């Protein structure tokens, strides 16, 4: 842009801008009317645009950029971690079944419009009747019976219960409406017309299914492969409660592992084979037995867990949860009983964690079979399948509807191509039907894009022949680990919420260093300015090693500041004191859970914290290597 | 749970479950009617629940958990990276001004309902007229004039233009509606009643503003501090286009840096002072001059950039963008001219990148003054302010409405507390008004939560006194760097999309190793099984060092596979060949951009790739240290 020839060309355009710029300045200085200024500014912008366009046209790089070519390349660059949109067209969620079935029953107060989740309302009403003094034993028994069956009741059965007990709004006593199916998805209108309907996604999985073709291509068409996604999902719960456990906007992480339905082995299964899990099988649940401990290897061998891939993910889920801070003694895998399982699922195990809310489902792990890909294939007509190499070539019968292009072209002119294309994508059944109709009536009405075209017998030649094929189509099975991130986090918080012995007021969070958001605190003993250069040096050494840390130079006692960092789960604390000022410079390193302290030289300390934070060193090893620091915490003020 | 006394208690409950479990199994085996099975399963579940509840009551840990105490602790644990909800209540966006002003003008085809963005429609219409042969020079000039002024026109002015030129729908020729203000936010209904209105957030900033109090507390009440958020935002664009540049769902990253309005210095400014930026000042834009190169230090010193904090972020934005792969020669900072700037902003600079779409705004960096916090304070009545220590104590006049609790209690019974609470939160103005009314009429009607209470003079004692204060309230200024992640990514793709010399078909992406999603490929020369143990060993060594990598053992030639990894921006490739099998084991390491290759021993190679990937080693250093591998890539098949 500094080429002098270019400047020659640009000079008059620059002068044009300046001329107008000066006018704008003058108008502003004079306090001219707003409209005059606005018009002058608009003219200024236009002149600026002319200048900029010319500048760009003189710059050689931008002119030659081939955007289409880059976009071709980018479309190939599909990583297996995907980030699909939250706004989801209705068609996608129609295919998946969510539009029709993703609903809870509710009832409304006819006057105030208050909404109640129907099962909650009935339960509460029956419980109230059952404890009333003048309720007869018969009615009490009936209440208990309904309570028992409630979960399996449909809309009509619940309506009958409401009517029988003459249920009213518990808030106002007003009448209630008939049960209403309330779809839990948030509806939105995309674009300005208000006509394009969509929803906020109720789960992240569907985005992966509709992108299946690209993901498969990225994996060179081979099974198995997996795609993962972390993101928000939305459910318009009728009455959200239970804190973090049931909310309307939540973060999910889902892995969709696509594999050959006839081979659900997993290449890394041997790595986890000896992992022990507490399994609560459907059978044990029906027998009133407790969960049992098995290695995942033996559970798969015995057929208790359906296949290696499912078992592999269960073992990995357990490792993930316990390393993140879930208490292993409060973790079990509960198998869905056949009546709980979605009708398409082959086997499903929930990783459940014991919390103050009881056992809550934190991670689901299901073999969803070929259900999802089949549904989307049906809805779009695009077959979402992979190819499987046959062990030996196979001879198959092929039926083809070969169009007579000349005859079709003559009859249908500009629609001919459309018709020919439609004929090449017909299914075997379609071809059979067309042939039968043509044989019988001599004509067939082909519908393409809502237009009907009457074909005669001479326009189609149905060919039958044999072909040797080396591959066959297979709709992959999907194994899906699905993490409710909020629930996992809540569990980790509960399992790591601790109180110091002998001090009920002093609570802290014992998060593993690996997941603690801040790894280390830096605490100068006092506000003495001599400490400042050491704080700065230490902070930059920690930053260099990617250790998140927090300097707390507030005026509280060291004990009080330790307590504060314990509360926010900071696992390690470095204290700079008056000994730090002396050579060789050193500082105190404290571990949160044991409250043990050692003395380490300043130039080693950042690396020690790094190794501790990423499980490359244990606190025990540190205590063995470095001198213990003896000052008691309680005195440290 | 294995305590034998517990098992004694649980045994009958377990038997109950088993009894019912057996019934269910029998019914299923007999093919009993669905309803019978459903009822039996419901009873089974109830019995399971009774068993589980008893089990939990026997487990001592869960019984003692103090959830409220933990929640108290969690509420304190607020990290400065926040993740606020996408679903946003209407009140928040009303306060921020989005409900009233976040709109584009559009017009609709009265018959079909097709929507057009009004400025686009007018522009296109005028351009069409201007090129028509029979258009008079006068009309042409008028078109040009309107075109110039269009950006500054309001609804009425645009309506007049539409009418004057008798504009119709460009698709159908039908009449068009009057201009309609179309709010760009997606509306939603929260909860089942349909009455609670909300929106999907149009920017992430508001979530930080409404959480200001907590964030301030986390920073011990001190200024300055910053909060950051990365997340999705949604704008219901009337006609999205330009690929990744203007979409309805996009990822934003925003930092809100809160500072004392009287002190916008930044503690780390000295670290960036000498960074050079290409600055396109408002003044140069008005003068038709080119952008100029300044150090950010001198730009702030001269007052060209308003303050240190703004300048600090501009320098950091540049470092971030160029390290991520933005071409530094295609990056400039453009200052908003005063008429472009939101009325509350003090100074605003956009980091603009030159792409095939022209210069596009990728990151905004604005001093938003105290506007946002003031607006939310006004709307909620909760003052979002920080405290500033006064250089010397100050004596101020205090007015207080002291309630006579006895009199109020006697008069209003259970409402007394509510009234007393309301009196303590009155503003100075309110107290003045109440006092005047009581003096005049002897009574005052106080409205609390929609109920009116008539207070008499004896119920309130208005006290006036002087107080010495050491701090004063200050509403912080907000400096906001706001990143459009999609635009930044698009720019990085464009700036790194390259074609090999002498081979137009061979395109690749030269992403810096630091941001390339996959750092390294592992390519066995052929499918020879002797290579397998080396692939496995290398892959696990790379995993141990956290190096994302991709094994490509497909059958293509090495040259073809290199080309494929180049396309997906993998910066380094390791090839295992027949020499690898010999001791000492070694492999070839190739760099994507130069296509240079060296030979490295297998036990060093993972660490070398790690150091290259995280900028701890340059390729030049590697080439100097290890022997060059001479085989030409083009022959490598």
PDB file of C-alpha atoms in Angstrom, chain A residues 288-290 354, chain B residues 1-15 50-63:
ATOM      1  CA  UNK A 288     -34.192 -57.622  45.705  1.00  0.00           C
ATOM      2  CA  UNK A 289     -30.459 -58.304  45.827  1.00  0.00           C
ATOM      3  CA  UNK A 290     -27.668 -55.782  46.276  1.00  0.00           C
ATOM      4  CA  UNK A 354     -25.232 -41.438  45.918  1.00  0.00           C
TER       5      UNK A 354
ATOM      6  CA  UNK B   1     -23.922 -52.039  53.550  1.00  0.00           C
ATOM      7  CA  UNK B   2     -22.398 -55.463  54.174  1.00  0.00           C
ATOM      8  CA  UNK B   3     -22.928 -55.169  57.947  1.00  0.00           C
ATOM      9  CA  UNK B   4     -24.776 -58.430  58.922  1.00  0.00           C
ATOM     10  CA  UNK B   5     -27.224 -56.595  61.233  1.00  0.00           C
ATOM     11  CA  UNK B   6     -28.288 -54.442  58.312  1.00  0.00           C
ATOM     12  CA  UNK B   7     -28.803 -57.496  56.135  1.00  0.00           C
ATOM     13  CA  UNK B   8     -31.126 -58.923  58.799  1.00  0.00           C
ATOM     14  CA  UNK B   9     -33.303 -55.832  58.574  1.00  0.00           C
ATOM     15  CA  UNK B  10     -33.198 -55.806  54.782  1.00  0.00           C
ATOM     16  CA  UNK B  11     -33.862 -59.535  54.256  1.00  0.00           C
ATOM     17  CA  UNK B  12     -37.712 -59.383  54.325  1.00  0.00           C
ATOM     18  CA  UNK B  13     -37.690 -56.357  52.014  1.00  0.00           C
ATOM     19  CA  UNK B  14     -35.399 -58.177  49.594  1.00  0.00           C
ATOM     20  CA  UNK B  15     -37.757 -61.180  49.688  1.00  0.00           C
ATOM     21  CA  UNK B  50     -39.031 -49.347  49.851  1.00  0.00           C
ATOM     22  CA  UNK B  51     -35.907 -51.529  49.863  1.00  0.00           C
ATOM     23  CA  UNK B  52     -33.680 -48.754  48.588  1.00  0.00           C
ATOM     24  CA  UNK B  53     -35.032 -46.182  51.043  1.00  0.00           C
ATOM     25  CA  UNK B  54     -34.313 -48.566  53.905  1.00  0.00           C
ATOM     26  CA  UNK B  55     -30.809 -49.241  52.573  1.00  0.00           C
ATOM     27  CA  UNK B  56     -30.124 -45.528  52.419  1.00  0.00           C
ATOM     28  CA  UNK B  57     -31.456 -44.947  55.914  1.00  0.00           C
ATOM     29  CA  UNK B  58     -28.999 -47.561  57.197  1.00  0.00           C
ATOM     30  CA  UNK B  59     -26.046 -45.965  55.425  1.00  0.00           C
ATOM     31  CA  UNK B  60     -24.703 -43.400  57.871  1.00  0.00           C
ATOM     32  CA  UNK B  61     -22.929 -41.057  55.444  1.00  0.00           C
ATOM     33  CA  UNK B  62     -25.852 -39.774  53.452  1.00  0.00           C
ATOM     34  CA  UNK B  63     -28.030 -39.114  56.477  1.00  0.00           C
TER      35      UNK B  63
END
